Each structure stands twice: as C-alpha cells, then as structure tokens.
Coordinates of N, CA and C in Angstrom, one line a residue:
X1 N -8.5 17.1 -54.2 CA -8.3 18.4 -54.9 C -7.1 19.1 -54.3
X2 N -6.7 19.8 -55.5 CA -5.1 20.7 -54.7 C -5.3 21.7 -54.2
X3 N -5.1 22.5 -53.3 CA -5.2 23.8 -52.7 C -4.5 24.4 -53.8
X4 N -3.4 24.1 -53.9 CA -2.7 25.3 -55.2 C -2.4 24.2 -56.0
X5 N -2.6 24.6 -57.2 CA -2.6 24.1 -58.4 C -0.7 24.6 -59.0
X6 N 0.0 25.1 -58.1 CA 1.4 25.4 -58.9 C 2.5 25.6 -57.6
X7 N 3.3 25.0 -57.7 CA 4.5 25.0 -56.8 C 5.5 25.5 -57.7
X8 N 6.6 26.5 -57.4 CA 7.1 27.3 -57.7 C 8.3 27.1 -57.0
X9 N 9.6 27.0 -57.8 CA 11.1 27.4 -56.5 C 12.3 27.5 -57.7
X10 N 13.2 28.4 -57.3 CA 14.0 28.4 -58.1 C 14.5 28.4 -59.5
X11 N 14.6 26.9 -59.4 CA 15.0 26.1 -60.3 C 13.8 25.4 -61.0
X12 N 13.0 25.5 -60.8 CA 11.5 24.4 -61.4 C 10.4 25.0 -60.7
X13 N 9.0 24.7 -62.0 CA 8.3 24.7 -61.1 C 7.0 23.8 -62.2
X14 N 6.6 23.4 -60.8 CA 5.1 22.4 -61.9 C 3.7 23.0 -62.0
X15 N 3.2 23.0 -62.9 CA 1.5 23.9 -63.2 C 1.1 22.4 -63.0
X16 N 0.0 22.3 -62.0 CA -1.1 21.0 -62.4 C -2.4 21.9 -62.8
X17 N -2.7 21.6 -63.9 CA -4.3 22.2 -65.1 C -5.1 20.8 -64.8
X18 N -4.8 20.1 -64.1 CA -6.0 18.7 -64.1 C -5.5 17.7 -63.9
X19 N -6.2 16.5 -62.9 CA -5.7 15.1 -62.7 C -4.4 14.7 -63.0
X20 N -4.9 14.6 -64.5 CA -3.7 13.8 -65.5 C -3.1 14.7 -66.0
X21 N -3.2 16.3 -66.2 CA -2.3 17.1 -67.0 C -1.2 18.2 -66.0
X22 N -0.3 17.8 -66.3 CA 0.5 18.9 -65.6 C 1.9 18.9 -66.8
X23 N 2.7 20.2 -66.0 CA 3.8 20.6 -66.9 C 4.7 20.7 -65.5
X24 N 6.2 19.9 -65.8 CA 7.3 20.4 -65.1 C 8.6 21.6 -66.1
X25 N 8.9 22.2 -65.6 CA 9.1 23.2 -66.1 C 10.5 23.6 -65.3
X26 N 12.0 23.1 -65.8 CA 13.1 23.5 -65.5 C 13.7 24.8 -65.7
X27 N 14.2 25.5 -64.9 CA 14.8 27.1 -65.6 C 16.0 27.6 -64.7
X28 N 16.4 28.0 -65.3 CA 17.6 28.5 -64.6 C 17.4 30.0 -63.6
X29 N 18.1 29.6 -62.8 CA 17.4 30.3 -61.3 C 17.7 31.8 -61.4
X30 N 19.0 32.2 -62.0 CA 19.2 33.5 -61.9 C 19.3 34.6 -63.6
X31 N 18.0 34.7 -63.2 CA 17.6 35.7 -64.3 C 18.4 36.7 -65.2
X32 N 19.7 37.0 -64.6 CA 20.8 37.4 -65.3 C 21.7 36.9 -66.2
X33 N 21.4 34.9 -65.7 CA 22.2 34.3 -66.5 C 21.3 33.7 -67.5
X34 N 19.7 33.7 -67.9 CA 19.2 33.1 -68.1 C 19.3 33.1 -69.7
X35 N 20.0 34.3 -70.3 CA 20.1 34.2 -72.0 C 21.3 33.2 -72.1
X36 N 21.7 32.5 -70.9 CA 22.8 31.7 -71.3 C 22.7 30.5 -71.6
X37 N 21.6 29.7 -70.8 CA 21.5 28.3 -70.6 C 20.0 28.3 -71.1
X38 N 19.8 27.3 -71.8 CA 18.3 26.7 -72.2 C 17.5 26.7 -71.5
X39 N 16.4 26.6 -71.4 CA 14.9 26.5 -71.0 C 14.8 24.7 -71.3
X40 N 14.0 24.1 -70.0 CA 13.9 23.1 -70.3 C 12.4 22.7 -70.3
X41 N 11.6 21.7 -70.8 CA 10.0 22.2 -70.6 C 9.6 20.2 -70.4
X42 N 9.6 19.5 -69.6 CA 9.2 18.4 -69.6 C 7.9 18.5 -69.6
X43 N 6.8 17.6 -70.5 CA 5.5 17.4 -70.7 C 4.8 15.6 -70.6
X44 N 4.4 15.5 -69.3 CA 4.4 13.9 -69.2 C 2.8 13.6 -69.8
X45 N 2.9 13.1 -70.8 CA 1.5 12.2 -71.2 C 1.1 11.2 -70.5
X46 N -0.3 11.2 -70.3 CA -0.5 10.3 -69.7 C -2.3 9.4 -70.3
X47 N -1.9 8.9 -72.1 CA -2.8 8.5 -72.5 C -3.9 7.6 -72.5
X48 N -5.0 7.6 -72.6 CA -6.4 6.6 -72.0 C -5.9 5.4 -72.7
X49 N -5.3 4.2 -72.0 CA -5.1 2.5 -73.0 C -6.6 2.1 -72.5
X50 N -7.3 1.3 -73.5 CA -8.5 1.0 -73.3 C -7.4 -0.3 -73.7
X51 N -8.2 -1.8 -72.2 CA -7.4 -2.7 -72.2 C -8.4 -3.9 -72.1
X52 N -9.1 -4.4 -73.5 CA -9.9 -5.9 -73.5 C -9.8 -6.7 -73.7
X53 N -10.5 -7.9 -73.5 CA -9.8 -9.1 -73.9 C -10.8 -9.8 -75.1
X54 N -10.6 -10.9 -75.8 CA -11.6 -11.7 -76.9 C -11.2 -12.5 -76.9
X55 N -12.0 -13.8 -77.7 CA -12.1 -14.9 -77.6 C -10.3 -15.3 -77.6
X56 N -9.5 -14.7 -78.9 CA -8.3 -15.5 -79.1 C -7.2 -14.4 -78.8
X57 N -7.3 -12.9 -78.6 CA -6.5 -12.5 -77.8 C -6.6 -11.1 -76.5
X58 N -5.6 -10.6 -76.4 CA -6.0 -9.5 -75.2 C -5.1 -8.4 -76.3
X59 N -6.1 -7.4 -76.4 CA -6.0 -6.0 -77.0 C -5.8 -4.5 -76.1
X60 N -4.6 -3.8 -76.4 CA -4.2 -2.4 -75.5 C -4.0 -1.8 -76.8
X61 N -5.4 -0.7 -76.6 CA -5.8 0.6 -78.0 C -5.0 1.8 -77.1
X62 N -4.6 3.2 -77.5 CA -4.2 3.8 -76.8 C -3.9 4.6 -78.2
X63 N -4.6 6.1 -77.5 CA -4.4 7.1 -78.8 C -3.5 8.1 -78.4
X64 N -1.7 8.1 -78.8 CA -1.4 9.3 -79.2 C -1.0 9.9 -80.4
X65 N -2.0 11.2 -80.5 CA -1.7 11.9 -82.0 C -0.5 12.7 -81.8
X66 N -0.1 13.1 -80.8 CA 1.3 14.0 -80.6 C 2.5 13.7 -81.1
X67 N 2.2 11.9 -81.4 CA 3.2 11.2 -81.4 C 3.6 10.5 -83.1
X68 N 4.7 10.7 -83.5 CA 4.6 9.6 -85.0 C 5.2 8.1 -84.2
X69 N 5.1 7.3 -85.4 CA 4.6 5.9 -85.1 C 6.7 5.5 -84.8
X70 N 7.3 6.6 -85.4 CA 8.9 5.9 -84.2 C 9.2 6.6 -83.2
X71 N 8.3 7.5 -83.0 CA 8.6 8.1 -81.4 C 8.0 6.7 -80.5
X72 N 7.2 6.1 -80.7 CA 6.7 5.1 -80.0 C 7.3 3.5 -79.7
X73 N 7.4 2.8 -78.9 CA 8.3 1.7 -78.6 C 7.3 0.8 -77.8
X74 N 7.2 -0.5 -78.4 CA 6.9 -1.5 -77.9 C 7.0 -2.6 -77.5
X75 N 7.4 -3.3 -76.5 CA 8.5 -3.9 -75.9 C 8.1 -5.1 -75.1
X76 N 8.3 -6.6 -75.0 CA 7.9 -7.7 -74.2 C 9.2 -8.2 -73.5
X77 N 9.0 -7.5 -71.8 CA 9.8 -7.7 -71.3 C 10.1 -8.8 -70.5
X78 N 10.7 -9.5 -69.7 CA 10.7 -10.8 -68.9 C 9.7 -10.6 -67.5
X79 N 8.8 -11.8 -67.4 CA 7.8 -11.5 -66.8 C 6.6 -12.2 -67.5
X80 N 6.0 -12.3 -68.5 CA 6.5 -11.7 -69.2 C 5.6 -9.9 -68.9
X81 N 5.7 -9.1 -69.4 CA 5.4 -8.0 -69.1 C 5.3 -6.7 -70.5
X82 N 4.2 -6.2 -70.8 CA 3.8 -5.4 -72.2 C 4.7 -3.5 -71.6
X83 N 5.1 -3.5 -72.5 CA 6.0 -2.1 -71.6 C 5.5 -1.6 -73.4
X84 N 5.0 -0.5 -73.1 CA 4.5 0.7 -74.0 C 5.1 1.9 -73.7
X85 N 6.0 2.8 -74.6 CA 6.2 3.8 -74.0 C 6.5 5.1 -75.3
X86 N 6.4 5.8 -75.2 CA 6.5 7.3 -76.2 C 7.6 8.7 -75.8
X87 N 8.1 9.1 -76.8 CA 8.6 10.4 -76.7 C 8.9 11.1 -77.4
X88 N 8.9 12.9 -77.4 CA 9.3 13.6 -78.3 C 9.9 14.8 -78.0
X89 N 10.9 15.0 -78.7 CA 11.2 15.9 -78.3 C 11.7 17.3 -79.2
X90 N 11.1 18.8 -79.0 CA 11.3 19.6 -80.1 C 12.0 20.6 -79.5
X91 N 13.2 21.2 -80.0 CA 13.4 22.8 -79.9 C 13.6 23.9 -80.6
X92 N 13.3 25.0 -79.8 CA 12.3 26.3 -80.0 C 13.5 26.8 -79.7
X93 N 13.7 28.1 -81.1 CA 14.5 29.0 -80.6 C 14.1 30.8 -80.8
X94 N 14.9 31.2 -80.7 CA 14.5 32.6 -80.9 C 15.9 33.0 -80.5
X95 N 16.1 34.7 -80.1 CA 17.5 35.0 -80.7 C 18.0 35.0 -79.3
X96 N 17.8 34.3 -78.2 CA 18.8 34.4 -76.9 C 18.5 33.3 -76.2
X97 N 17.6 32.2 -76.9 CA 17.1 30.8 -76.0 C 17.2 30.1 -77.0
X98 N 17.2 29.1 -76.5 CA 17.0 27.7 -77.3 C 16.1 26.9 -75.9
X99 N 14.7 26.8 -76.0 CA 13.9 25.8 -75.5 C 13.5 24.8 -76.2
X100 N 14.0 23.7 -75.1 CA 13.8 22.3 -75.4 C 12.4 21.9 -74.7
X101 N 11.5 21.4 -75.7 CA 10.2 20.0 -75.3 C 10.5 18.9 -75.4
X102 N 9.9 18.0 -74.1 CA 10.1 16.9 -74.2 C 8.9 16.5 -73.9
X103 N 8.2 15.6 -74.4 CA 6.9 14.8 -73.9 C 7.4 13.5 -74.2
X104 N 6.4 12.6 -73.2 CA 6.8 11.7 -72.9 C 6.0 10.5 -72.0
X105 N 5.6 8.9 -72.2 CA 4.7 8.4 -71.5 C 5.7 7.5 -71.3
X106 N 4.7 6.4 -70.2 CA 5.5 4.6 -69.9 C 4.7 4.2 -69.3
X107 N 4.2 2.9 -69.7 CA 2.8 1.8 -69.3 C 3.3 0.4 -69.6
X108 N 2.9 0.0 -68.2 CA 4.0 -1.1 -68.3 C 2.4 -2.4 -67.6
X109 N 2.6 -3.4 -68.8 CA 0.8 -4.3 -68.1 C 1.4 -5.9 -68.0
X110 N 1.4 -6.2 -66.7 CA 1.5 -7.9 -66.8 C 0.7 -8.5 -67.1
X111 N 1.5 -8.9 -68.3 CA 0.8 -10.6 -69.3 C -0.1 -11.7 -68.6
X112 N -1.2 -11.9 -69.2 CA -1.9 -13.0 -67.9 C -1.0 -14.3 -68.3
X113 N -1.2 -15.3 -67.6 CA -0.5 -16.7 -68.0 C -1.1 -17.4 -69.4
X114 N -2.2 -17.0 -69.9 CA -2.7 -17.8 -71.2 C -1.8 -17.1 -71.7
X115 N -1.4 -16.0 -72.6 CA -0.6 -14.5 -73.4 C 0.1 -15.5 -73.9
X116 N 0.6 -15.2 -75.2 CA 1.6 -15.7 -76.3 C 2.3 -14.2 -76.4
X117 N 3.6 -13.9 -75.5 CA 4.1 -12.5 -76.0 C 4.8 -12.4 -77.2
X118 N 5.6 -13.7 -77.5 CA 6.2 -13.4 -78.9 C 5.8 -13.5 -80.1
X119 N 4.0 -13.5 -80.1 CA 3.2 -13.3 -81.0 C 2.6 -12.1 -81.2
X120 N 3.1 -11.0 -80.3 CA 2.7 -9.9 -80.3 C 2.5 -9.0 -81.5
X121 N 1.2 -8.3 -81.7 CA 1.4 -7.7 -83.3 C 0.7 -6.0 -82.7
X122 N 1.5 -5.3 -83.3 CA 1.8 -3.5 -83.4 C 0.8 -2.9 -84.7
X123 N -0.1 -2.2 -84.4 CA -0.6 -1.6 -85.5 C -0.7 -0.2 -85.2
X124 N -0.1 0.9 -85.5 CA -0.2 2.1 -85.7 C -0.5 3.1 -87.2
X125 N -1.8 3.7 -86.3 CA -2.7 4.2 -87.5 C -2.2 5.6 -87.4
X126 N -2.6 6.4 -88.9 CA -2.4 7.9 -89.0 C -3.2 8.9 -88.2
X127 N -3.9 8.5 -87.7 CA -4.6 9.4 -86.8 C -4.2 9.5 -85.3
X128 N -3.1 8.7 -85.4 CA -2.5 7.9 -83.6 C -3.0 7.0 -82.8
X129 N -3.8 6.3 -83.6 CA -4.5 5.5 -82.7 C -3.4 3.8 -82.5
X130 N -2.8 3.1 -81.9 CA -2.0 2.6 -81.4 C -3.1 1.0 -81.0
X131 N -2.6 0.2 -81.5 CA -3.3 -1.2 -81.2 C -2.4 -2.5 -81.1
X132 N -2.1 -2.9 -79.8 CA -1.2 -3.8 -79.4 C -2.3 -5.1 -79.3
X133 N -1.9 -6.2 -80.1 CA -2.5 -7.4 -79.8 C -1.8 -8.2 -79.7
X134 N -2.2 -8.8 -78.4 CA -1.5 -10.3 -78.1 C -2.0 -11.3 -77.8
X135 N -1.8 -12.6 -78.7 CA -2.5 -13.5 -78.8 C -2.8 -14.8 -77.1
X136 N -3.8 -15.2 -77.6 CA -3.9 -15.9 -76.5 C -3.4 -17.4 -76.6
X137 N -2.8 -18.4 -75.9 CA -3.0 -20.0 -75.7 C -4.0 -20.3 -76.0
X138 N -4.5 -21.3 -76.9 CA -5.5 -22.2 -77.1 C -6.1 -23.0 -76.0
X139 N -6.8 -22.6 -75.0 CA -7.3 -23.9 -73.8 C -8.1 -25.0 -74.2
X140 N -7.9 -26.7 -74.5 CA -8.4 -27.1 -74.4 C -9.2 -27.8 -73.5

C-alpha cells in the first residue's frame, strides 16, 4: 500500500487511484508560461486478458471499450511471441490550451512450442471485447 497516493514536482506529477489505475500528467512548470505550451495527460491502460487454452487452440479475450478496433494492433513477433497493444489519442481545447490525451496499453505473451502463430485469427467485437486465437499443432 502507498503512503501517498500522488507525487508531485514541477514538471509532472502522477495520481495513483488504485493498483492498476493511475494518471501521469505532464505540465509545464511555470505558471506564467502555461497559456503557451500544451497540457499533456498520459493514461496507461492496463486491461484484464483472460488467457486459456482448448483442445485445438490457446485463446487471449481482453476487453477494451475505450478503444475502436484500429486503435488496436496485433502482432506475431519472432520468438515466436503474441504482442497486443492499444492507443488513443484525443485533444481538448478551450480558448488558451490545447490538451492532449493519450491512453495507451502493451502485452506482450510467449507462444508455447505447440502455437501455429501464422494462423493467428483477430476478432474484435462492438462492445470492445477483443479475442486473439491461436491455433494449436496437431500432436499425434
């Protein structure tokens, strides 16, 4: 558990609200210049992959709604290696800032040696729910 839940300095500071949720938060340090330069607001996701396996393949479910289905990237790296990752980014203005959001995840799962990665199949649903299936080798 944290004693303080916010570290503060300058130039940044981070709120942790729980475990997995926190905000880093870039700003420009001197208050006089601050209608000059943007507000920056990084928001790191950090969503639940539920990761099983079945008879003919291994399944990574993972729900983000924050996200549409090409902020999201799915990727079979050498290794072989499942790299899942998301981002978005929006800005907010008003008449002396322009704030920028970014959110943003990366989950990265090594392939067991049965895995067929370049039979990998991507289903993304409207509600965000995200379903990576990858097939298994046949063991006879």
């Amino acid at each position: 558990m944290l004693a303080n839940p916010s570290l503060t300095s300058g130039d940044f500071s981070i709120d942790v609200k729980g475990v997995n949720d926190f905000q880093i938060r870039v700003k420009n340090a001197s208050p006089l210049l601050a209608h000059d330069f943007p507000t920056k607001t990084i928001m790191l996701m950090n969503p639940k992959i539920e990761q099983t396996e079945t008879q003919n393949a291994w399944l990574y479910k993972l729900h983000v709604p924050e996200l549409k289905q090409e902020e999201v990237t799915v990727e079979v790296e050498e290794g072989p290696v499942l790299k899942i990752s998301g981002k978005r980014c929006a800005d907010v203005e008003d008449n002396r800032h322009v704030l920028t959001y970014t959110t943003e995840f990366l989950r990265r799962y090594k392939l067991p040696l049965n895995a067929k990665p370049s039979m990998t199949k991507i289903c993304f649903e409207n509600n965000g729910l995200l379903t990576v299936t990858v097939p298994k080798h046949q063991i006879l």
